[in-house]
mmCIF file of C-alpha atoms in Angstrom:
data_model
loop_
_atom_site.group_PDB
_atom_site.id
_atom_site.type_symbol
_atom_site.label_atom_id
_atom_site.label_comp_id
_atom_site.label_asym_id
_atom_site.label_seq_id
_atom_site.Cartn_x
_atom_site.Cartn_y
_atom_site.Cartn_z
ATOM 1 C CA MET A 109 0.000 0.000 0.000
ATOM 2 C CA ASP A 110 1.183 3.480 -0.834
ATOM 3 C CA PHE A 111 0.088 6.709 0.839
ATOM 4 C CA ASN A 112 0.827 10.266 -0.151
ATOM 5 C CA LEU A 113 0.623 12.532 2.887
ATOM 6 C CA ASN A 114 0.286 16.301 2.729
ATOM 7 C CA VAL A 115 1.224 17.390 6.247
ATOM 8 C CA THR A 116 0.060 20.859 7.374
ATOM 9 C CA PRO A 117 0.741 22.911 10.539
ATOM 10 C CA ASP A 118 -2.556 21.625 11.956
ATOM 11 C CA ALA A 119 -0.791 18.361 12.827
ATOM 12 C CA GLU A 120 1.829 18.167 15.585
ATOM 13 C CA VAL A 121 4.932 16.071 15.059
ATOM 14 C CA GLN A 122 6.857 14.669 18.036
ATOM 15 C CA ILE A 123 10.418 13.338 18.094
ATOM 16 C CA ILE A 124 11.034 11.529 21.386
ATOM 17 C CA PHE A 125 14.664 11.113 22.466
ATOM 18 C CA ASP A 126 13.901 10.118 26.089
ATOM 19 C CA SER A 127 10.250 9.795 27.106
ATOM 20 C CA LYS A 128 11.059 9.342 30.816
ATOM 21 C CA ALA A 129 13.104 12.535 30.985
ATOM 22 C CA GLY A 130 10.713 14.400 28.687
ATOM 23 C CA ASP A 131 13.466 14.957 26.108
ATOM 24 C CA ILE A 132 11.068 15.664 23.224
ATOM 25 C CA ILE A 133 10.893 17.876 20.141
ATOM 26 C CA ARG A 134 7.388 19.074 19.301
ATOM 27 C CA GLY A 135 6.671 20.974 16.121
ATOM 28 C CA GLN A 136 4.207 22.050 13.481
ATOM 29 C CA GLY A 137 5.108 22.454 9.847
ATOM 30 C CA ASN A 138 4.612 21.423 6.243
ATOM 31 C CA GLY A 139 5.703 18.448 4.208
ATOM 32 C CA ASN A 140 4.878 16.077 1.379
ATOM 33 C CA LEU A 141 5.581 12.524 2.516
ATOM 34 C CA HIS A 142 5.249 9.195 0.728
ATOM 35 C CA LEU A 143 4.565 6.110 2.870
ATOM 36 C CA GLU A 144 4.998 2.525 1.602
ATOM 37 C CA ILE A 145 3.727 -0.441 3.630
ATOM 38 C CA ASN A 146 4.160 -4.089 2.581
ATOM 39 C CA THR A 147 2.096 -7.147 3.596
ATOM 40 C CA LEU A 148 4.484 -7.904 6.483
ATOM 41 C CA GLY A 149 3.827 -4.543 8.076
ATOM 42 C CA ASP A 150 7.237 -3.111 7.192
ATOM 43 C CA PHE A 151 7.134 0.431 5.887
ATOM 44 C CA ASN A 152 9.351 3.012 4.257
ATOM 45 C CA LEU A 153 9.001 6.759 4.410
ATOM 46 C CA PHE A 154 10.177 9.306 1.851
ATOM 47 C CA GLY A 155 10.048 13.103 1.751
ATOM 48 C CA GLU A 156 10.930 16.211 3.701
ATOM 49 C CA TYR A 157 9.199 17.913 6.620
ATOM 50 C CA VAL A 158 9.890 21.628 7.181
ATOM 51 C CA ILE A 159 9.239 23.004 10.656
ATOM 52 C CA GLU A 160 7.283 26.234 11.000
ATOM 53 C CA GLN A 161 7.345 26.415 14.787
ATOM 54 C CA GLY A 162 8.074 24.141 17.694
ATOM 55 C CA ASP A 163 9.925 23.615 20.943
ATOM 56 C CA TYR A 164 12.484 21.248 22.373
ATOM 57 C CA LEU A 165 12.588 20.361 26.068
ATOM 58 C CA PHE A 166 16.315 20.006 26.711
ATOM 59 C CA THR A 167 17.135 17.897 29.774
ATOM 60 C CA LEU A 168 20.456 16.905 31.325
ATOM 61 C CA GLN A 169 20.907 14.622 34.347
ATOM 62 C CA ASN A 170 17.797 16.045 36.041
ATOM 63 C CA ILE A 171 19.761 19.277 36.599
ATOM 64 C CA ILE A 172 18.871 21.231 33.468
ATOM 65 C CA ASN A 173 15.323 21.351 32.179
ATOM 66 C CA LYS A 174 14.917 24.189 29.679
ATOM 67 C CA LYS A 175 12.525 24.711 26.799
ATOM 68 C CA PHE A 176 14.257 25.749 23.560
ATOM 69 C CA GLU A 177 12.381 27.307 20.637
ATOM 70 C CA VAL A 178 12.907 25.415 17.386
ATOM 71 C CA GLU A 179 13.981 27.798 14.634
ATOM 72 C CA LYS A 180 11.720 28.083 11.609
ATOM 73 C CA GLY A 181 13.052 26.307 8.521
ATOM 74 C CA GLY A 182 14.512 23.247 10.229
ATOM 75 C CA THR A 183 14.059 20.011 8.274
ATOM 76 C CA ILE A 184 13.610 16.269 8.767
ATOM 77 C CA ARG A 185 14.265 14.149 5.656
ATOM 78 C CA TRP A 186 13.340 10.500 5.108
ATOM 79 C CA ASN A 187 14.712 8.275 2.370
ATOM 80 C CA GLY A 188 13.396 4.846 3.331
ATOM 81 C CA ASP A 189 13.874 3.589 6.888
ATOM 82 C CA PRO A 190 11.843 5.894 9.202
ATOM 83 C CA TYR A 191 14.517 5.520 11.895
ATOM 84 C CA GLU A 192 17.255 6.699 9.534
ATOM 85 C CA ALA A 193 15.849 10.190 9.047
ATOM 86 C CA ILE A 194 18.269 13.105 8.694
ATOM 87 C CA LEU A 195 17.870 16.110 10.989
ATOM 88 C CA ASP A 196 18.967 19.649 10.201
ATOM 89 C CA MET A 197 17.559 22.110 12.707
ATOM 90 C CA LYS A 198 18.422 24.629 15.385
ATOM 91 C CA ALA A 199 16.777 25.284 18.730
ATOM 92 C CA ILE A 200 17.320 28.496 20.689
ATOM 93 C CA TYR A 201 17.024 29.353 24.381
ATOM 94 C CA ARG A 202 16.775 33.119 24.893
ATOM 95 C CA LEU A 203 17.632 35.049 28.035
ATOM 96 C CA LYS A 204 19.035 38.379 29.184
ATOM 97 C CA THR A 205 22.190 38.672 31.233
ATOM 98 C CA SER A 206 25.265 40.826 31.783
ATOM 99 C CA LEU A 207 28.372 40.379 29.641
ATOM 100 C CA TYR A 208 30.674 41.593 32.412
ATOM 101 C CA ASP A 209 31.798 38.127 33.537
ATOM 102 C CA ILE A 210 32.836 37.172 30.006
ATOM 103 C CA THR A 211 34.499 40.517 29.155
ATOM 104 C CA LEU A 212 35.697 41.797 32.572
ATOM 105 C CA ASP A 213 34.771 45.255 31.279
ATOM 106 C CA SER A 214 32.570 47.431 33.509
ATOM 107 C CA THR A 215 30.865 48.972 30.457
ATOM 108 C CA TYR A 216 29.154 45.615 29.854
ATOM 109 C CA LYS A 217 27.287 45.360 33.167
ATOM 110 C CA SER A 218 23.868 46.019 31.614
ATOM 111 C CA ARG A 219 21.784 42.962 30.807
ATOM 112 C CA VAL A 220 21.515 42.242 27.064
ATOM 113 C CA PRO A 221 19.828 39.546 24.938
ATOM 114 C CA VAL A 222 21.762 36.275 24.738
ATOM 115 C CA GLU A 223 20.865 33.222 22.648
ATOM 116 C CA CYS A 224 21.984 29.684 23.488
ATOM 117 C CA VAL A 225 21.842 27.889 20.133
ATOM 118 C CA LEU A 226 21.666 24.100 19.874
ATOM 119 C CA SER A 227 22.386 22.705 16.410
ATOM 120 C CA MET A 228 21.116 19.180 15.644
ATOM 121 C CA LYS A 229 22.247 17.471 12.441
ATOM 122 C CA ASN A 230 22.513 14.084 10.726
ATOM 123 C CA SER A 231 21.017 10.895 12.202
ATOM 124 C CA LEU A 232 17.620 11.168 13.878
ATOM 125 C CA MET A 233 18.455 8.463 16.433
ATOM 126 C CA HIS A 234 21.987 9.723 17.143
ATOM 127 C CA PRO A 235 22.136 13.375 16.076
ATOM 128 C CA ASP A 236 25.311 15.429 16.134
ATOM 129 C CA MET A 237 24.657 18.192 18.650
ATOM 130 C CA ALA A 238 26.725 21.342 19.004
ATOM 131 C CA PHE A 239 26.191 24.484 21.061
ATOM 132 C CA SER A 240 26.967 28.057 20.133
ATOM 133 C CA ILE A 241 26.261 31.452 21.670
ATOM 134 C CA ASN A 242 24.763 34.395 19.811
ATOM 135 C CA LEU A 243 24.692 38.004 21.038
ATOM 136 C CA PRO A 244 22.092 39.736 18.802
ATOM 137 C CA THR A 245 22.698 43.304 20.006
ATOM 138 C CA ALA A 246 26.320 43.208 21.226
ATOM 139 C CA ASP A 247 29.201 45.103 19.641
ATOM 140 C CA SER A 248 32.156 43.582 17.807
ATOM 141 C CA LYS A 249 34.339 43.365 20.933
ATOM 142 C CA ALA A 250 31.904 41.132 22.807
ATOM 143 C CA GLN A 251 31.148 39.167 19.643
ATOM 144 C CA GLY A 252 34.864 38.584 19.137
ATOM 145 C CA ILE A 253 35.375 37.276 22.670
ATOM 146 C CA ILE A 254 32.567 34.748 22.225
ATOM 147 C CA SER A 255 33.697 33.655 18.758
ATOM 148 C CA ASN A 256 37.232 32.979 20.040
ATOM 149 C CA LEU A 257 36.113 30.659 22.839
ATOM 150 C CA PRO A 258 37.080 26.996 22.264
ATOM 151 C CA PRO A 259 34.269 24.381 22.099
ATOM 152 C CA ASP A 260 34.881 23.138 25.658
ATOM 153 C CA GLU A 261 34.578 26.669 27.019
ATOM 154 C CA ILE A 262 31.415 27.270 24.982
ATOM 155 C CA ASN A 263 29.853 24.193 26.604
ATOM 156 C CA LYS A 264 30.784 25.484 30.075
ATOM 157 C CA GLN A 265 29.240 28.860 29.304
ATOM 158 C CA ILE A 266 26.073 27.201 27.976
ATOM 159 C CA ILE A 267 25.653 25.189 31.186
ATOM 160 C CA SER A 268 26.224 28.306 33.283
ATOM 161 C CA LEU A 269 23.651 30.246 31.233
ATOM 162 C CA LEU A 270 21.070 27.466 31.435
ATOM 163 C CA VAL A 271 21.520 26.785 35.151
ATOM 164 C CA MET A 272 22.283 30.247 36.533
ATOM 165 C CA ASN A 273 21.277 32.688 33.772
ATOM 166 C CA ARG A 274 24.770 34.197 33.678
ATOM 167 C CA PHE A 275 28.189 33.883 32.107
ATOM 168 C CA VAL A 276 31.192 32.735 34.109
ATOM 169 C CA THR A 277 34.703 34.134 33.711
ATOM 170 C CA PRO A 278 36.944 31.702 31.767
ATOM 171 C CA GLU A 279 40.025 30.425 33.584
ATOM 172 C CA SER A 280 42.254 32.050 30.961
ATOM 173 C CA MET A 281 40.864 35.492 31.874
ATOM 174 C CA LYS A 282 41.152 35.200 35.647
ATOM 175 C CA GLY A 283 43.815 37.287 37.314
ATOM 176 C CA GLY A 284 46.251 34.911 38.951
ATOM 177 C CA ILE A 285 46.222 33.743 42.554
ATOM 178 C CA GLN A 286 43.850 36.392 43.855
ATOM 179 C CA ALA A 287 41.119 35.419 41.408
ATOM 180 C CA ALA A 288 41.653 31.748 42.171
ATOM 181 C CA GLU A 289 41.450 32.324 45.926
ATOM 182 C CA SER A 290 38.352 34.481 45.620
ATOM 183 C CA ARG A 291 36.582 31.608 43.888
ATOM 184 C CA SER A 292 38.015 28.717 45.872
ATOM 185 C CA SER A 293 34.827 28.213 47.846
ATOM 186 C CA SER A 294 32.658 28.176 44.716
ATOM 187 C CA ASN A 295 31.777 25.186 42.593
ATOM 188 C CA ALA A 296 33.127 24.359 39.130
ATOM 189 C CA PHE A 297 31.230 27.288 37.645
ATOM 190 C CA GLY A 298 32.416 29.797 40.223
ATOM 191 C CA VAL A 299 29.044 30.415 41.799
ATOM 192 C CA ASN A 300 27.580 29.587 45.191
ATOM 193 C CA SER A 301 24.040 29.000 46.376
ATOM 194 C CA SER A 302 23.295 32.687 47.040
ATOM 195 C CA GLU A 303 24.410 33.648 43.504
ATOM 196 C CA LEU A 304 22.317 30.840 42.060
ATOM 197 C CA LEU A 305 19.201 32.037 43.894
ATOM 198 C CA SER A 306 19.910 35.670 42.983
ATOM 199 C CA ASN A 307 20.181 34.902 39.280
ATOM 200 C CA GLN A 308 17.099 32.697 39.317
ATOM 201 C CA LEU A 309 15.107 35.427 41.074
ATOM 202 C CA SER A 310 16.345 37.979 38.525
ATOM 203 C CA HIS A 311 15.186 35.709 35.718
ATOM 204 C CA TRP A 312 11.713 35.311 37.230
ATOM 205 C CA LEU A 313 11.281 39.040 37.864
ATOM 206 C CA SER A 314 12.315 39.874 34.298
ATOM 207 C CA GLN A 315 9.499 37.677 32.984
ATOM 208 C CA ILE A 316 6.895 40.000 34.546
ATOM 209 C CA SER A 317 7.396 42.672 31.872
ATOM 210 C CA LYS A 318 9.140 42.592 28.505
ATOM 211 C CA ASP A 319 9.836 46.331 28.771
ATOM 212 C CA PHE A 320 11.910 46.161 31.948
ATOM 213 C CA ASP A 321 14.867 44.069 33.003
ATOM 214 C CA VAL A 322 15.154 43.413 36.735
ATOM 215 C CA GLY A 323 18.224 42.048 38.455
ATOM 216 C CA VAL A 324 18.733 41.027 42.079
ATOM 217 C CA ASN A 325 22.113 40.253 43.605
ATOM 218 C CA TYR A 326 22.592 39.132 47.205
ATOM 219 C CA ARG A 327 26.020 38.528 48.731
ATOM 220 C CA PRO A 328 26.298 37.212 52.293
ATOM 221 C CA GLY A 329 28.752 38.986 54.561
ATOM 222 C CA ASP A 330 31.947 37.712 56.120
ATOM 223 C CA GLU A 331 34.450 38.908 58.728
ATOM 224 C CA LEU A 332 35.288 41.956 56.584
ATOM 225 C CA SER A 333 31.898 42.986 55.211
ATOM 226 C CA THR A 334 28.194 42.937 55.962
ATOM 227 C CA ASP A 335 25.465 41.373 53.849
ATOM 228 C CA GLU A 336 24.876 43.193 50.562
ATOM 229 C CA LEU A 337 21.665 43.462 48.548
ATOM 230 C CA GLU A 338 21.584 45.087 45.115
ATOM 231 C CA VAL A 339 18.564 45.634 42.865
ATOM 232 C CA ALA A 340 19.085 46.718 39.248
ATOM 233 C CA LEU A 341 16.532 47.979 36.727
ATOM 234 C CA SER A 342 17.071 48.711 33.045
ATOM 235 C CA THR A 343 14.852 49.575 30.090
ATOM 236 C CA GLN A 344 15.027 50.936 26.554
ATOM 237 C CA ILE A 345 12.500 53.408 25.143
ATOM 238 C CA LEU A 346 11.823 55.357 21.918
ATOM 239 C CA ASN A 347 12.628 52.393 19.657
ATOM 240 C CA ASP A 348 15.730 51.557 21.715
ATOM 241 C CA ARG A 349 17.190 55.048 21.147
ATOM 242 C CA VAL A 350 17.276 55.766 24.898
ATOM 243 C CA SER A 351 18.693 53.319 27.444
ATOM 244 C CA ILE A 352 18.072 53.795 31.166
ATOM 245 C CA ASN A 353 19.956 51.790 33.771
ATOM 246 C CA GLY A 354 19.832 52.096 37.520
ATOM 247 C CA ASN A 355 20.626 50.115 40.614
ATOM 248 C CA VAL A 356 20.406 50.590 44.346
ATOM 249 C CA GLY A 357 22.110 48.619 47.067
ATOM 250 C CA VAL A 358 22.336 48.298 50.828
ATOM 251 C CA GLY A 359 25.330 46.929 52.721
ATOM 252 C CA GLY A 360 29.063 46.861 52.247
ATOM 253 C CA GLN A 361 32.132 47.269 54.395
ATOM 254 C CA GLN A 362 31.725 46.967 58.143
ATOM 255 C CA HIS A 363 33.617 50.208 58.795
ATOM 256 C CA ASN A 364 30.897 52.087 56.905
ATOM 257 C CA ALA A 365 27.641 53.109 58.474
ATOM 258 C CA SER A 366 25.219 50.301 59.076
ATOM 259 C CA GLY A 367 22.706 49.944 56.284
ATOM 260 C CA GLN A 368 24.619 52.246 53.948
ATOM 261 C CA PHE A 369 22.518 53.107 50.894
ATOM 262 C CA MET A 370 24.205 53.243 47.493
ATOM 263 C CA GLY A 371 22.735 53.981 44.091
ATOM 264 C CA ASP A 372 23.802 54.417 40.473
ATOM 265 C CA PHE A 373 21.831 55.898 37.585
ATOM 266 C CA GLU A 374 22.753 56.151 33.898
ATOM 267 C CA VAL A 375 20.997 57.447 30.771
ATOM 268 C CA GLU A 376 22.417 56.898 27.279
ATOM 269 C CA VAL A 377 20.940 58.407 24.096
ATOM 270 C CA LYS A 378 21.807 57.392 20.523
ATOM 271 C CA VAL A 379 22.244 60.666 18.628
ATOM 272 C CA ASN A 380 22.300 59.113 15.141
ATOM 273 C CA ARG A 381 20.598 56.067 13.648
ATOM 274 C CA SER A 382 23.683 53.849 13.727
ATOM 275 C CA GLY A 383 24.204 54.512 17.425
ATOM 276 C CA LYS A 384 27.879 55.349 16.906
ATOM 277 C CA LEU A 385 27.400 58.860 18.305
ATOM 278 C CA ARG A 386 25.931 58.886 21.800
ATOM 279 C CA VAL A 387 25.347 61.132 24.791
ATOM 280 C CA LYS A 388 25.660 59.669 28.262
ATOM 281 C CA GLY A 389 24.835 61.135 31.652
ATOM 282 C CA PHE A 390 25.340 59.392 34.974
ATOM 283 C CA THR A 391 25.419 59.677 38.729
ATOM 284 C CA LYS A 392 27.334 56.970 40.570
ATOM 285 C CA SER A 393 28.330 56.191 44.119
ATOM 286 C CA ASN A 394 31.931 57.070 44.905
ATOM 287 C CA ASP A 395 34.042 53.995 45.665
ATOM 288 C CA ASN A 396 37.195 55.958 46.488
ATOM 289 C CA LEU A 397 36.472 58.168 49.497
ATOM 290 C CA ILE A 398 40.167 58.614 50.312
ATOM 291 C CA TYR A 399 40.721 61.257 47.630
ATOM 292 C CA ASP A 400 37.137 62.451 47.266
ATOM 293 C CA THR A 401 34.794 62.686 50.248
ATOM 294 C CA SER A 402 31.688 63.247 48.155
ATOM 295 C CA PRO A 403 29.418 60.163 48.291
ATOM 296 C CA TYR A 404 28.464 60.524 44.612
ATOM 297 C CA ARG A 405 30.064 61.596 41.356
ATOM 298 C CA GLN A 406 28.220 62.872 38.277
ATOM 299 C CA GLY A 407 29.184 63.188 34.663
ATOM 300 C CA LEU A 408 27.961 64.052 31.179
ATOM 301 C CA GLY A 409 29.755 63.058 28.018
ATOM 302 C CA LEU A 410 29.567 62.845 24.253
ATOM 303 C CA PHE A 411 31.360 59.925 22.640
ATOM 304 C CA TYR A 412 31.770 58.326 19.241
ATOM 305 C CA ARG A 413 32.590 54.693 18.609
ATOM 306 C CA GLU A 414 33.850 53.086 15.407
ATOM 307 C CA ASP A 415 34.788 49.432 14.883
ATOM 308 C CA PHE A 416 37.624 48.648 12.475
ATOM 309 C CA ASP A 417 40.169 45.933 11.705
ATOM 310 C CA SER A 418 43.094 48.268 10.984
ATOM 311 C CA PHE A 419 43.812 51.991 11.210
ATOM 312 C CA SER A 420 44.541 52.184 7.476
ATOM 313 C CA GLY A 421 41.188 50.564 6.748
ATOM 314 C CA LEU A 422 39.454 53.138 8.942
ATOM 315 C CA MET A 423 41.177 56.039 7.174
ATOM 316 C CA LYS A 424 40.246 54.586 3.784
ATOM 317 C CA ARG A 425 36.612 54.331 4.859
ATOM 318 C CA TYR A 426 36.534 57.985 5.962
ATOM 319 C CA TRP A 427 38.380 59.112 2.823
ATOM 320 C CA GLU A 428 35.868 57.398 0.541
ATOM 321 C CA ALA A 429 32.923 58.775 2.518
ATOM 322 C CA ILE A 430 34.246 62.366 2.307
ATOM 323 C CA PHE A 431 34.868 62.270 -1.454
ATOM 324 C CA LYS A 432 31.545 60.562 -2.104
ATOM 325 C CA ARG A 433 29.786 63.358 -0.229
ATOM 326 C CA LYS A 434 31.676 66.052 -2.186
ATOM 327 C CA LYS A 435 30.852 64.350 -5.471
ATOM 328 C CA THR A 436 27.146 64.204 -4.588
ATOM 329 C CA THR A 437 27.170 67.910 -3.635
ATOM 330 C CA ASN A 438 28.830 68.931 -6.915
ATOM 331 C CA GLU A 439 26.346 66.897 -8.966
ATOM 332 C CA LYS A 440 23.428 68.663 -7.276
ATOM 333 C CA LYS A 441 24.935 72.053 -8.158
#
């Protein structure tokens, strides 16, 4: 018997890797499939199924249980044996987190979109899986740091993002003995239970509104400092032309007043469409009271940023832009 099947998005397709763990891909899509069944009940399947939408519940040792969104356009192809289908699809887990731990640059403390991408290819029963990290809105510096990470480090970062909603500083970027000692009481990903709970709480709070990003960070005290609690809030308005970031905290060094209140506030405006020219204003708590007794410092600045591979390439770009503009002006005259 032969059957020609025209599959539409009304039907849900499931690919079960581990039914007990719930490791399942669910999707809707389109496909033209040809099914052949002989008198013994054996059957062959031919054709291609293209996914329109779907999700993949990724599980790992009962520790990680995250729902990935299957990217539109993924395919499953059959050429006979139904169990020998060929996969070619990507699933993405989206979150927002700071890039500071992966860059060690204080200008990257704001939470930005991050995508954990799982690529699944080849055999349906034993697919080749590979992780990658995508930063949709990050600049070339952050993109370059991620792209230069070796596969083993990418996997570590993926686990940290899935479990704790944050990056972790790679060993190669840590600063010698002091960094090692500061993390000696942490686990393999350099985070303790209070950090885990803080990041999970931040993730939950950020789900309340898509317009605001909320972060909570709690650090227990020790013999040198009191407990610290920090709450951060960020948002972007006017089609992402204006970014507002703020955070307040209570706690700190024991020699300071009990319950010391600290707060930072920053506004950044993109002057032009590309965002290369920006105006930034800020008020921040003063960390160095030895040379400046004022509890806060304020500032206003105008800055321009340009990414380039070489200085000669940058000069050539400007040179061509200037002469192109002059040529256009002369033609109008």
